[in-house]
Amino acid sequence: MIPRTDADELTEQPRIPLSRRRVLRAAVRLADRDGLDSLTMRRLAQEVGVEAMSLYHHVANKDAVFDGLVEVVLGEIMAAVEEVEAPSPDEDWQGALRARILAAREVLLRHRWAPRVLETRASTSPIFIAHVDHIVALLRAGGFSYELAHRALHVLGSRALGFTQELFQPDDAQSTDAAAAAMMEQMAEQFPNLVGMLADAVHDDPDGTLGFCDDQFEFEFALDLILEGLERRRTAGS
Amino acid sequence: MIPRTDADELTEQPRIPLSRRRVLRAAVRLADRDGLDSLTMRRLAQEVGVEAMSLYHHVANKDAVFDGLVEVVLGEIMAAVEEVEAPSPDEDWQGALRARILAAREVLLRHRWAPRVLETRASTSPIFIAHVDHIVALLRAGGFSYELAHRALHVLGSRALGFTQELFQPDDAQSTDAAAAAMMEQMAEQFPNLVGMLADAVHDDPDGTLGFCDDQFEFEFALDLILEGLERRRTAGS
DNA sequence: ACCTGAACACCGTTCAAGT
DNA sequence: ACCTGAACACCGTTCAAGT
C-alpha cells in the first residue's frame, strides 16, 4: 500500500464521501447501462466503490433505492416540462399539453427502465402529484369542466405521463369519507386544481363507496373516444 | 408410513403424474393468489407437491414458466374473444372491436399480474399474432386502409390488447429486407391480414432502415387523436 | 459517524445419484 | 423415465466488529 503523506491529504481530493445522492445517481447510471435487473445492492456498491453493506447507511433498503430512482426521473421530467416552450393554455390547450407530454416522453426514452419503476410507485410521489395538478390547471384554463379533466387524465393514462393507469386508487385508510376529506384539506393549498377535481368527483357520486374512479366506466370512455377518432380518420381518408 | 396394499393400488387415484400443463396451471394459481413476485421455482414445486428440481423435467427453466404463463393467458383471451357476441365488422366495426377489447380486458382483470408478463413476451407468441391478425381483418372489413389499420393498432396500443406498446420491433436478424421478406412469405398463409399490412407499410417507406414503425410518429398520431377527441367532448359539453 | 466481513435465509440452476 | 438431495453462485439484509 502506498503511504499517505500530509501533503497528499491537503492536495488530494479526499474521496468524496458517500451520500444518498451519489448512491442514487450511480443507480440511475447502472440501470441506464445494464438494465433494471442488473441493479443489485452488491453491484450498486461496486459502482460507487464501496462494500455492499455501506449502502445501508444512506438508503434504508433496496425498495428505497427504487423510490429514489422514481424521484430522480420525476425530477428530470419536471425540469424538462418546465423548460419547454409551449403556447398559453388559455389560447391553445392542445398545443400546451402536447408540448408537455412530448417533453416528458423524451426523458422516458432516455431511461428505458423508468416506466416499469414509475408504474408501481409514481402515484404517491409529491412531484408526480404536482405534475398532475399542473395538467389539471392547464385543462381548466383550456375550458374543461372538472369532470372532463378527470376523464382526460384517464384517457391520456400511461401515454400522457409515460406510465401508471391507476392514479388515484385510494388505499383503505383513505377510502372513508372522513379520511378523504382530511387528506384533501391538507393538500388543497399545494394542489388546488387536483383537489378541486376530486371534490367535484365526490360531489357527483355521493355514495362513493367505489372510490373516486369507476375503472370500467373510464376504460370505456377512453376506448370510445379512440374508436370515434379512428372512425373520423377513416371517413376523412376515403 | 401407512402400508400400501394391492387393493389400494387399484382403487386409489395413483397421484396424477406431473406435466408441463399441471405446472403451468399451478403457476397461474400461485400468481393469482400471491402475486408474481411470489412465484419462485421452490414455491411452485411446493404448490404441485414435488421437490423444486423435479420441475426442470417439464420446463426448461423459470423463463419457460413465464412463457407458459403468457401462453395460458393468451389462450384465455382468445377463448373469451371468440365467444363474445359482436356485430359484424362490415356493418359496425366499432361495435365489433369494442366487444372484443372488453372481453380481453375481462380476462386481464382476472389475472392482475398478466400485463407485466405480457408486455415483455406476448409479441412473439403465435396466439398473440393471430389475435392481431384478426383485429386487422376486422378493421379492413370496416373500411380501413392498411395504413390506418396500422395506426389504429398503435393508438389502441396497450389499451386494446391489454399490454405491449411495441408490437413489431423487428430484431436485427429480421431487419434486413431479405429476412423480412422471407419471414413474411412464411407467415402469409397463416396471417394474411397482418402480412398485407406490413407489406403495405414497407411499400410506403422503401428506405425502411428504421424498421416498420416510426415510434415518434405513431406516438404523436395517437396523442393528437386523443387531444382532438377531448376537444370535441369539451365543446360538446359547454 | 461511517464502513466492513461474516453470516443467514432466500433465490435459480447443475449434477450425480436414486427409483 | 422421472424424481431427488447436496451443492454452487448469486441475492437482500442483519449484526457485531472495526476505524
Short mmCIF file of C-alpha atoms (C1' of nucleotides) in Angstrom, two decimals:
data_model
loop_
_atom_site.label_atom_id
_atom_site.label_comp_id
_atom_site.label_asym_id
_atom_site.label_seq_id
_atom_site.Cartn_x
_atom_site.Cartn_y
_atom_site.Cartn_z
CA MET A 1 0.00 0.00 0.00
CA ILE A 2 1.28 3.45 -0.88
CA PRO A 3 1.96 5.53 2.24
CA ARG A 4 0.00 8.73 2.60
CA THR A 5 1.75 11.95 3.47
CA ASP A 6 0.21 15.05 4.91
CA ALA A 7 0.83 16.71 1.57
CA ASP A 8 -1.43 14.15 -0.05
CA GLU A 9 -4.11 14.87 2.44
CA LEU A 10 -4.06 18.51 1.50
CA THR A 11 -3.79 18.32 -2.27
CA GLU A 12 -5.72 15.14 -2.96
CA GLN A 13 -9.48 15.30 -3.22
CA PRO A 14 -10.08 13.19 -0.12
CA ARG A 15 -12.51 10.73 -1.77
CA ILE A 16 -15.98 12.28 -1.87
CA PRO A 17 -17.98 10.84 0.99
CA LEU A 18 -20.81 8.53 0.10
CA SER A 19 -24.24 10.08 0.16
CA ARG A 20 -27.79 9.22 -0.76
CA ARG A 21 -27.48 11.48 -3.77
CA ARG A 22 -24.36 9.76 -5.00
CA VAL A 23 -25.89 6.32 -4.49
CA LEU A 24 -28.97 7.25 -6.50
CA ARG A 25 -27.02 8.75 -9.36
CA ALA A 26 -24.99 5.56 -9.56
CA ALA A 27 -28.22 3.55 -9.54
CA VAL A 28 -29.56 5.53 -12.50
CA ARG A 29 -26.28 5.09 -14.34
CA LEU A 30 -26.33 1.36 -13.70
CA ALA A 31 -29.95 0.96 -14.79
CA ASP A 32 -29.34 3.00 -17.93
CA ARG A 33 -26.31 0.94 -18.83
CA ASP A 34 -27.19 -2.61 -17.80
CA GLY A 35 -30.94 -2.62 -17.22
CA LEU A 36 -33.04 -2.71 -14.10
CA ASP A 37 -32.47 -6.37 -13.37
CA SER A 38 -28.75 -5.74 -13.11
CA LEU A 39 -29.35 -3.27 -10.34
CA THR A 40 -28.43 -5.25 -7.24
CA MET A 41 -27.19 -3.86 -3.98
CA ARG A 42 -23.85 -5.56 -4.46
CA ARG A 43 -23.34 -4.20 -7.96
CA LEU A 44 -24.54 -0.79 -6.93
CA ALA A 45 -21.97 -0.76 -4.15
CA GLN A 46 -19.31 -1.73 -6.63
CA GLU A 47 -20.40 1.12 -8.89
CA VAL A 48 -19.77 3.66 -6.14
CA GLY A 49 -16.60 1.90 -5.00
CA VAL A 50 -17.71 0.61 -1.64
CA GLU A 51 -18.83 -2.58 0.02
CA ALA A 52 -22.48 -3.55 -0.32
CA MET A 53 -23.26 -3.05 3.32
CA SER A 54 -22.15 0.57 3.31
CA LEU A 55 -25.13 1.48 1.16
CA TYR A 56 -27.43 0.80 4.06
CA HIS A 57 -26.16 3.89 5.83
CA HIS A 58 -27.64 6.05 3.08
CA VAL A 59 -30.70 4.14 1.91
CA ALA A 60 -32.95 2.05 4.09
CA ASN A 61 -33.07 -0.87 1.68
CA LYS A 62 -33.46 -1.77 -1.96
CA ASP A 63 -37.03 -0.54 -2.02
CA ALA A 64 -35.79 2.89 -1.01
CA VAL A 65 -33.38 2.79 -3.94
CA PHE A 66 -36.31 2.30 -6.30
CA ASP A 67 -38.14 5.15 -4.60
CA GLY A 68 -35.05 7.28 -5.17
CA LEU A 69 -34.96 6.26 -8.82
CA VAL A 70 -38.53 7.48 -9.20
CA GLU A 71 -37.61 10.71 -7.52
CA VAL A 72 -34.74 11.29 -9.93
CA VAL A 73 -36.74 10.52 -13.06
CA LEU A 74 -39.71 12.61 -11.99
CA GLY A 75 -37.32 15.44 -11.24
CA GLU A 76 -35.92 15.20 -14.75
CA ILE A 77 -39.42 15.16 -16.20
CA MET A 78 -40.43 18.23 -14.24
CA ALA A 79 -37.30 20.07 -15.35
CA ALA A 80 -37.88 19.15 -18.99
CA VAL A 81 -41.53 20.08 -18.81
CA GLU A 82 -40.86 23.45 -17.23
CA GLU A 83 -38.26 24.33 -19.80
CA VAL A 84 -40.43 23.58 -22.77
CA GLU A 85 -41.78 26.37 -24.92
CA ALA A 86 -45.49 25.97 -25.20
CA PRO A 87 -48.44 28.15 -26.10
CA SER A 88 -50.60 29.54 -23.35
CA PRO A 89 -53.27 27.04 -22.32
CA ASP A 90 -55.95 29.75 -22.46
CA GLU A 91 -55.36 30.10 -26.15
CA ASP A 92 -54.29 26.61 -27.15
CA TRP A 93 -54.63 23.96 -24.51
CA GLN A 94 -53.92 21.22 -27.04
CA GLY A 95 -50.61 22.77 -28.02
CA ALA A 96 -49.72 23.40 -24.39
CA LEU A 97 -50.46 19.84 -23.28
CA ARG A 98 -48.90 18.33 -26.36
CA ALA A 99 -45.60 20.09 -25.71
CA ARG A 100 -45.56 18.96 -22.08
CA ILE A 101 -46.28 15.37 -22.95
CA LEU A 102 -43.66 15.17 -25.65
CA ALA A 103 -41.08 16.67 -23.31
CA ALA A 104 -41.90 14.08 -20.67
CA ARG A 105 -41.64 11.34 -23.25
CA GLU A 106 -38.12 12.40 -24.17
CA VAL A 107 -36.98 11.88 -20.61
CA LEU A 108 -38.54 8.45 -20.50
CA LEU A 109 -36.80 7.48 -23.71
CA ARG A 110 -33.50 8.23 -22.01
CA HIS A 111 -34.39 5.86 -19.18
CA ARG A 112 -35.99 2.83 -20.70
CA TRP A 113 -36.38 1.16 -17.35
CA ALA A 114 -38.35 4.11 -15.97
CA PRO A 115 -41.91 3.14 -16.91
CA ARG A 116 -41.59 -0.17 -15.10
CA VAL A 117 -40.49 1.58 -11.93
CA LEU A 118 -42.87 4.51 -12.20
CA GLU A 119 -45.85 2.27 -12.76
CA THR A 120 -45.72 0.91 -9.26
CA ARG A 121 -44.63 3.93 -7.21
CA ALA A 122 -45.07 7.22 -9.06
CA SER A 123 -48.60 7.88 -7.94
CA THR A 124 -47.67 8.56 -4.33
CA SER A 125 -44.85 10.94 -5.16
CA PRO A 126 -45.47 14.63 -4.43
CA ILE A 127 -43.58 15.54 -7.59
CA PHE A 128 -45.90 13.39 -9.64
CA ILE A 129 -48.98 14.77 -7.94
CA ALA A 130 -47.73 18.27 -8.65
CA HIS A 131 -47.33 17.30 -12.29
CA VAL A 132 -50.88 16.05 -12.49
CA ASP A 133 -52.11 19.13 -10.66
CA HIS A 134 -50.42 21.22 -13.30
CA ILE A 135 -52.10 19.30 -16.09
CA VAL A 136 -55.49 19.75 -14.48
CA ALA A 137 -54.80 23.51 -14.24
CA LEU A 138 -53.89 23.50 -17.91
CA LEU A 139 -57.07 21.72 -18.89
CA ARG A 140 -59.17 24.03 -16.74
CA ALA A 141 -57.56 27.02 -18.43
CA GLY A 142 -58.47 25.39 -21.72
CA GLY A 143 -62.10 25.33 -20.74
CA PHE A 144 -62.51 21.84 -19.30
CA SER A 145 -65.01 21.02 -16.57
CA TYR A 146 -63.50 19.19 -13.63
CA GLU A 147 -65.35 16.13 -14.78
CA LEU A 148 -63.94 16.17 -18.27
CA ALA A 149 -60.47 16.94 -16.93
CA HIS A 150 -60.80 13.83 -14.82
CA ARG A 151 -61.80 11.78 -17.87
CA ALA A 152 -58.94 13.29 -19.81
CA LEU A 153 -56.40 12.07 -17.27
CA HIS A 154 -57.75 8.57 -17.63
CA VAL A 155 -57.77 8.69 -21.41
CA LEU A 156 -54.24 10.00 -21.60
CA GLY A 157 -53.34 7.45 -18.96
CA SER A 158 -49.95 5.94 -19.34
CA ARG A 159 -49.44 7.61 -22.66
CA ALA A 160 -49.50 11.12 -21.35
CA LEU A 161 -47.44 10.64 -18.32
CA GLY A 162 -45.45 7.77 -19.60
CA PHE A 163 -46.91 5.37 -17.10
CA THR A 164 -49.44 4.39 -14.48
CA GLN A 165 -53.03 3.84 -15.39
CA GLU A 166 -54.36 3.99 -11.88
CA LEU A 167 -53.69 7.40 -10.48
CA PHE A 168 -55.92 7.73 -7.50
CA GLN A 169 -56.57 4.30 -6.15
CA PRO A 170 -57.20 5.31 -2.60
CA ASP A 171 -55.97 2.73 -0.17
CA ASP A 172 -58.34 1.54 2.50
CA ALA A 173 -57.26 4.10 5.05
CA GLN A 174 -58.25 6.92 2.77
CA SER A 175 -61.38 5.45 1.34
CA THR A 176 -63.56 6.60 4.20
CA ASP A 177 -65.15 9.93 3.56
CA ALA A 178 -63.65 11.46 6.66
CA ALA A 179 -60.13 10.44 5.80
CA ALA A 180 -60.55 11.59 2.22
CA ALA A 181 -61.82 14.96 3.36
CA ALA A 182 -58.92 15.37 5.76
CA MET A 183 -56.42 14.48 3.11
CA MET A 184 -57.96 16.84 0.63
CA GLU A 185 -57.92 19.71 3.05
CA GLN A 186 -54.29 19.07 3.72
CA MET A 187 -53.50 19.00 0.01
CA ALA A 188 -55.76 21.84 -1.04
CA GLU A 189 -53.18 24.54 -0.69
CA GLN A 190 -50.46 22.72 -2.55
CA PHE A 191 -52.57 21.12 -5.27
CA PRO A 192 -55.66 23.27 -5.69
CA ASN A 193 -56.65 22.03 -9.12
CA LEU A 194 -56.38 18.40 -8.28
CA VAL A 195 -58.30 18.82 -5.07
CA GLY A 196 -60.99 20.76 -6.86
CA MET A 197 -61.31 17.97 -9.37
CA LEU A 198 -61.55 15.30 -6.70
CA ALA A 199 -64.08 17.28 -4.70
CA ASP A 200 -66.16 17.60 -7.83
CA ALA A 201 -65.97 13.88 -8.49
CA VAL A 202 -67.07 13.06 -4.95
CA HIS A 203 -69.91 15.53 -5.25
CA ASP A 204 -71.19 13.85 -8.41
CA ASP A 205 -71.11 10.45 -6.78
CA PRO A 206 -72.10 10.87 -3.14
CA ASP A 207 -72.41 7.16 -2.45
CA GLY A 208 -68.82 6.82 -3.49
CA THR A 209 -68.01 3.54 -1.84
CA LEU A 210 -66.46 2.55 -5.15
CA GLY A 211 -63.70 5.07 -4.69
CA PHE A 212 -63.18 8.05 -6.90
CA CYS A 213 -62.90 6.29 -10.19
CA ASP A 214 -65.03 3.68 -11.83
CA ASP A 215 -62.37 1.90 -13.82
CA GLN A 216 -64.75 0.18 -16.17
CA PHE A 217 -66.50 3.45 -16.99
CA GLU A 218 -63.23 5.26 -17.59
CA PHE A 219 -61.92 2.46 -19.73
CA GLU A 220 -64.97 2.51 -21.95
CA PHE A 221 -64.94 6.30 -22.18
CA ALA A 222 -61.34 6.23 -23.38
CA LEU A 223 -61.99 3.33 -25.73
CA ASP A 224 -64.97 5.05 -27.33
CA LEU A 225 -63.07 8.27 -27.73
CA ILE A 226 -60.35 6.39 -29.56
CA LEU A 227 -62.76 4.41 -31.73
CA GLU A 228 -64.57 7.58 -32.65
CA GLY A 229 -61.31 9.30 -33.54
CA LEU A 230 -60.30 6.40 -35.74
CA GLU A 231 -63.67 6.45 -37.48
CA ARG A 232 -63.17 10.13 -38.24
CA ARG A 233 -59.75 9.42 -39.67
CA ARG A 234 -61.21 6.61 -41.74
CA THR A 235 -64.00 8.66 -43.33
CA ALA A 236 -61.60 11.55 -43.84
CA GLY A 237 -59.23 9.23 -45.68
CA SER A 238 -61.68 7.61 -48.05
CA MET B 1 -45.92 -44.74 6.87
CA ILE B 2 -49.15 -46.50 6.02
CA PRO B 3 -48.50 -49.71 4.13
CA ARG B 4 -49.96 -49.92 0.69
CA THR B 5 -51.93 -52.96 -0.40
CA ASP B 6 -52.67 -54.07 -3.88
CA ALA B 7 -56.27 -53.08 -3.26
CA ASP B 8 -55.13 -49.53 -2.65
CA GLU B 9 -53.28 -49.53 -5.93
CA LEU B 10 -56.44 -50.42 -7.77
CA THR B 11 -58.92 -48.10 -6.10
CA GLU B 12 -56.70 -45.14 -5.30
CA GLN B 13 -56.08 -42.47 -7.93
CA PRO B 14 -52.37 -43.14 -8.27
CA ARG B 15 -51.20 -39.49 -7.92
CA ILE B 16 -51.51 -37.74 -11.28
CA PRO B 17 -48.10 -37.54 -12.88
CA LEU B 18 -46.50 -34.14 -13.13
CA SER B 19 -46.75 -32.47 -16.50
CA ARG B 20 -46.00 -29.16 -18.12
CA ARG B 21 -49.69 -28.41 -18.16
CA ARG B 22 -50.08 -29.10 -14.47
CA VAL B 23 -47.02 -26.99 -13.63
CA LEU B 24 -48.36 -24.05 -15.59
CA ARG B 25 -51.80 -24.22 -14.07
CA ALA B 26 -50.22 -24.18 -10.64
CA ALA B 27 -48.12 -21.20 -11.68
CA VAL B 28 -51.21 -19.27 -12.71
CA ARG B 29 -52.92 -20.21 -9.45
CA LEU B 30 -49.92 -19.06 -7.44
CA ALA B 31 -49.59 -15.76 -9.32
CA ASP B 32 -53.30 -15.08 -8.96
CA ARG B 33 -53.20 -15.75 -5.26
CA ASP B 34 -49.86 -14.35 -4.09
CA GLY B 35 -48.61 -12.17 -6.90
CA LEU B 36 -45.93 -12.61 -9.50
CA ASP B 37 -43.03 -11.99 -7.13
CA SER B 38 -44.10 -14.94 -5.02
CA LEU B 39 -43.74 -17.22 -7.99
CA THR B 40 -40.44 -18.95 -7.31
CA MET B 41 -39.40 -22.33 -8.53
CA ARG B 42 -39.31 -23.62 -4.98
CA ARG B 43 -42.79 -22.40 -4.14
CA LEU B 44 -44.14 -23.57 -7.45
CA ALA B 45 -42.80 -27.03 -6.71
CA GLN B 46 -44.46 -26.94 -3.31
CA GLU B 47 -47.73 -25.94 -4.99
CA VAL B 48 -47.69 -29.06 -7.12
CA GLY B 49 -46.40 -31.22 -4.26
CA VAL B 50 -42.97 -32.02 -5.52
CA GLU B 51 -39.36 -31.01 -4.98
CA ALA B 52 -38.11 -27.92 -6.81
CA MET B 53 -35.77 -29.81 -9.04
CA SER B 54 -38.49 -32.01 -10.45
CA LEU B 55 -39.95 -29.03 -12.28
CA TYR B 56 -36.97 -28.96 -14.58
CA HIS B 57 -38.14 -32.17 -16.24
CA HIS B 58 -41.19 -30.33 -17.53
CA VAL B 59 -40.00 -26.76 -18.07
CA ALA B 60 -36.55 -25.74 -19.20
CA ASN B 61 -36.20 -23.01 -16.57
CA LYS B 62 -38.04 -20.15 -14.94
CA ASP B 63 -38.12 -18.17 -18.15
CA ALA B 64 -40.03 -21.01 -19.76
CA VAL B 65 -42.54 -20.80 -16.91
CA PHE B 66 -43.19 -17.17 -17.77
CA ASP B 67 -43.56 -18.12 -21.42
CA GLY B 68 -46.09 -20.71 -20.34
CA LEU B 69 -47.96 -18.13 -18.30
CA VAL B 70 -48.25 -15.95 -21.40
CA GLU B 71 -49.50 -18.93 -23.36
CA VAL B 72 -52.22 -19.64 -20.81
CA VAL B 73 -53.42 -16.04 -20.57
CA LEU B 74 -53.44 -15.52 -24.31
CA GLY B 75 -55.39 -18.74 -24.64
CA GLU B 76 -57.98 -17.47 -22.21
CA ILE B 77 -58.16 -14.17 -24.08
CA MET B 78 -58.68 -15.92 -27.38
CA ALA B 79 -61.39 -18.09 -25.93
CA ALA B 80 -63.18 -15.11 -24.40
CA VAL B 81 -62.88 -13.12 -27.58
CA GLU B 82 -64.23 -15.89 -29.76
CA GLU B 83 -67.20 -16.44 -27.52
CA VAL B 84 -68.28 -12.83 -27.46
CA GLU B 85 -71.37 -11.72 -29.28
CA ALA B 86 -70.47 -8.85 -31.53
CA PRO B 87 -71.91 -7.16 -34.57
CA SER B 88 -70.48 -7.93 -37.98
CA PRO B 89 -67.47 -5.73 -38.70
CA ASP B 90 -68.81 -4.88 -42.16
CA GLU B 91 -71.76 -3.18 -40.57
CA ASP B 92 -70.29 -1.90 -37.32
CA TRP B 93 -66.56 -2.21 -36.93
CA GLN B 94 -66.60 -0.08 -33.80
CA GLY B 95 -69.06 -2.35 -32.06
CA ALA B 96 -67.19 -5.43 -33.22
CA LEU B 97 -63.83 -4.20 -31.99
CA ARG B 98 -65.28 -2.77 -28.81
CA ALA B 99 -66.78 -6.11 -27.84
CA ARG B 100 -63.50 -7.92 -28.48
CA ILE B 101 -61.48 -5.47 -26.47
CA LEU B 102 -63.81 -5.52 -23.50
CA ALA B 103 -63.78 -9.30 -23.50
CA ALA B 104 -59.99 -9.32 -23.47
CA ARG B 105 -60.00 -6.82 -20.65
CA GLU B 106 -62.13 -9.09 -18.50
CA VAL B 107 -59.55 -11.83 -18.72
CA LEU B 108 -56.79 -9.45 -17.75
CA LEU B 109 -58.75 -8.28 -14.74
CA ARG B 110 -58.81 -11.88 -13.54
CA HIS B 111 -55.02 -12.04 -13.77
CA ARG B 112 -53.64 -8.79 -12.48
CA TRP B 113 -50.08 -9.91 -12.99
CA ALA B 114 -50.69 -10.61 -16.67
CA PRO B 115 -49.89 -7.21 -18.21
CA ARG B 116 -46.44 -7.22 -16.66
CA VAL B 117 -45.69 -10.61 -18.14
CA LEU B 118 -47.35 -10.00 -21.49
CA GLU B 119 -45.54 -6.73 -22.01
CA THR B 120 -42.20 -8.42 -22.38
CA ARG B 121 -43.08 -11.61 -24.23
CA ALA B 122 -46.51 -11.50 -25.86
CA SER B 123 -45.42 -10.06 -29.17
CA THR B 124 -43.58 -13.19 -30.28
CA SER B 125 -46.41 -15.55 -29.44
CA PRO B 126 -48.28 -17.06 -32.40
CA ILE B 127 -51.53 -16.77 -30.46
CA PHE B 128 -50.96 -13.08 -30.00
CA ILE B 129 -50.03 -12.57 -33.62
CA ALA B 130 -53.20 -14.39 -34.63
CA HIS B 131 -55.17 -12.05 -32.37
CA VAL B 132 -53.64 -9.00 -34.03
CA ASP B 133 -54.21 -10.52 -37.44
CA HIS B 134 -57.85 -10.90 -36.56
CA ILE B 135 -58.10 -7.26 -35.50
CA VAL B 136 -56.55 -6.12 -38.74
CA ALA B 137 -59.09 -8.22 -40.63
CA LEU B 138 -61.84 -6.60 -38.62
CA LEU B 139 -60.59 -3.11 -39.38
CA ARG B 140 -60.20 -3.93 -43.06
CA ALA B 141 -63.78 -5.18 -43.14
CA GLY B 142 -64.75 -1.89 -41.52
CA GLY B 143 -63.21 0.01 -44.40
CA PHE B 144 -59.73 0.80 -43.09
CA SER B 145 -56.75 1.17 -45.35
CA TYR B 146 -53.79 -0.93 -44.30
CA GLU B 147 -52.05 2.24 -43.26
CA LEU B 148 -54.82 3.40 -40.99
CA ALA B 149 -55.20 -0.09 -39.56
CA HIS B 150 -51.53 0.08 -38.70
CA ARG B 151 -52.01 3.44 -36.99
CA ALA B 152 -55.04 2.10 -35.17
CA LEU B 153 -53.01 -0.72 -33.64
CA HIS B 154 -50.56 1.80 -32.29
CA VAL B 155 -53.26 4.09 -30.94
CA LEU B 156 -55.08 1.28 -29.21
CA GLY B 157 -51.71 0.05 -28.04
CA SER B 158 -51.71 -1.40 -24.60
CA ARG B 159 -55.28 -0.40 -24.05
CA ALA B 160 -56.74 -2.56 -26.75
CA LEU B 161 -54.81 -5.63 -26.10
CA GLY B 162 -54.18 -5.02 -22.51
CA PHE B 163 -50.48 -4.64 -22.98
CA THR B 164 -47.43 -4.12 -25.16
CA GLN B 165 -46.83 -0.90 -26.98
CA GLU B 166 -44.20 -2.23 -29.31
CA LEU B 167 -45.73 -4.88 -31.46
CA PHE B 168 -43.38 -5.34 -34.32
CA GLN B 169 -39.96 -4.32 -33.17
CA PRO B 170 -38.02 -6.47 -35.57
CA ASP B 171 -34.82 -7.74 -34.07
CA ASP B 172 -31.64 -7.25 -36.01
CA ALA B 173 -31.80 -10.56 -37.77
CA GLN B 174 -35.12 -9.68 -39.33
CA SER B 175 -34.44 -6.06 -40.08
CA THR B 176 -32.76 -6.79 -43.39
CA ASP B 177 -35.14 -6.66 -46.30
CA ALA B 178 -34.36 -10.18 -47.35
CA ALA B 179 -35.05 -11.64 -43.95
CA ALA B 180 -38.23 -9.64 -43.61
CA ALA B 181 -39.45 -10.82 -46.97
CA ALA B 182 -38.71 -14.42 -46.11
CA MET B 183 -40.50 -14.15 -42.82
CA MET B 184 -43.49 -12.52 -44.40
CA GLU B 185 -43.78 -15.17 -47.04
CA GLN B 186 -43.67 -17.82 -44.38
CA MET B 187 -46.39 -16.07 -42.38
CA ALA B 188 -48.55 -15.01 -45.28
CA GLU B 189 -50.75 -18.06 -45.26
CA GLN B 190 -51.40 -18.06 -41.58
CA PHE B 191 -51.72 -14.31 -41.02
CA PRO B 192 -52.80 -12.80 -44.33
CA ASN B 193 -54.11 -9.53 -42.97
CA LEU B 194 -51.09 -8.78 -40.88
CA VAL B 195 -48.73 -9.60 -43.69
CA GLY B 196 -50.73 -7.45 -46.07
CA MET B 197 -50.47 -4.58 -43.65
CA LEU B 198 -46.74 -4.98 -43.19
CA ALA B 199 -46.15 -5.28 -46.92
CA ASP B 200 -48.07 -2.06 -47.37
CA ALA B 201 -46.01 -0.30 -44.71
CA VAL B 202 -42.77 -1.42 -46.31
CA HIS B 203 -44.02 -0.26 -49.69
CA ASP B 204 -44.76 3.21 -48.35
CA ASP B 205 -41.34 3.51 -46.82
CA PRO B 206 -38.92 1.79 -49.17
CA ASP B 207 -35.80 3.01 -47.38
CA GLY B 208 -37.07 1.30 -44.30
CA THR B 209 -33.87 1.11 -42.34
CA LEU B 210 -35.85 2.46 -39.41
CA GLY B 211 -37.85 -0.70 -39.18
CA PHE B 212 -41.55 -0.88 -39.78
CA CYS B 213 -42.69 1.66 -37.26
CA ASP B 214 -41.56 5.16 -36.53
CA ASP B 215 -42.34 5.30 -32.83
CA GLN B 216 -42.25 9.05 -32.55
CA PHE B 217 -44.65 9.44 -35.46
CA GLU B 218 -47.04 6.85 -34.07
CA PHE B 219 -46.91 8.37 -30.63
CA GLU B 220 -47.80 11.80 -31.96
CA PHE B 221 -50.55 10.41 -34.16
CA ALA B 222 -52.16 8.73 -31.17
CA LEU B 223 -51.67 11.75 -28.97
CA ASP B 224 -53.26 14.08 -31.49
CA LEU B 225 -56.18 11.75 -31.98
CA ILE B 226 -56.79 11.77 -28.24
CA LEU B 227 -56.40 15.52 -27.89
CA GLU B 228 -58.81 16.06 -30.74
CA GLY B 229 -61.33 13.69 -29.20
CA LEU B 230 -61.09 15.52 -25.89
CA GLU B 231 -61.59 18.85 -27.61
CA ARG B 232 -64.75 17.51 -29.23
CA ARG B 233 -66.03 16.34 -25.88
CA ARG B 234 -65.20 19.70 -24.39
CA THR B 235 -67.08 21.78 -26.97
CA ALA B 236 -69.98 19.34 -26.87
CA GLY B 237 -70.22 19.74 -23.11
CA SER B 238 -70.14 23.52 -22.91
"C1'" DA C 1 -20.25 8.54 12.28
"C1'" DC C 2 -19.25 5.73 8.73
"C1'" DC C 3 -17.61 1.50 6.77
"C1'" DT C 4 -16.84 -3.62 6.77
"C1'" DG C 5 -16.70 -9.01 6.93
"C1'" DA C 6 -19.07 -12.95 8.25
"C1'" DA C 7 -23.36 -14.93 8.40
"C1'" DC C 8 -28.41 -16.02 7.41
"C1'" DA C 9 -32.28 -17.01 4.71
"C1'" DC C 10 -33.52 -17.00 0.42
"C1'" DC C 11 -33.03 -17.42 -4.97
"C1'" DG C 12 -32.22 -20.24 -9.87
"C1'" DT C 13 -29.85 -23.96 -11.51
"C1'" DT C 14 -26.34 -28.11 -12.14
"C1'" DC C 15 -25.11 -32.58 -11.23
"C1'" DA C 16 -24.70 -37.06 -9.58
"C1'" DA C 17 -27.43 -40.22 -7.55
"C1'" DG C 18 -31.50 -42.72 -6.61
"C1'" DT C 19 -36.15 -45.49 -8.17
"C1'" DA D 1 -38.20 -42.03 -17.41
"C1'" DC D 2 -38.97 -39.41 -13.64
"C1'" DC D 3 -37.77 -37.61 -9.20
"C1'" DT D 4 -34.42 -36.10 -5.57
"C1'" DG D 5 -30.66 -34.13 -2.24
"C1'" DA D 6 -26.50 -31.77 -1.98
"C1'" DA D 7 -24.07 -28.13 -3.81
"C1'" DC D 8 -22.90 -23.63 -6.28
"C1'" DA D 9 -23.22 -18.93 -7.32
"C1'" DC D 10 -25.93 -15.49 -6.55
"C1'" DC D 11 -29.49 -12.37 -3.91
"C1'" DG D 12 -31.15 -8.80 0.23
"C1'" DT D 13 -30.27 -7.94 4.75
"C1'" DT D 14 -28.69 -8.30 9.97
"C1'" DC D 15 -25.27 -7.93 13.23
"C1'" DA D 16 -21.15 -7.44 15.63
"C1'" DA D 17 -16.99 -5.55 14.91
"C1'" DG D 18 -13.71 -2.33 13.27
"C1'" DT D 19 -11.91 2.90 12.38
#
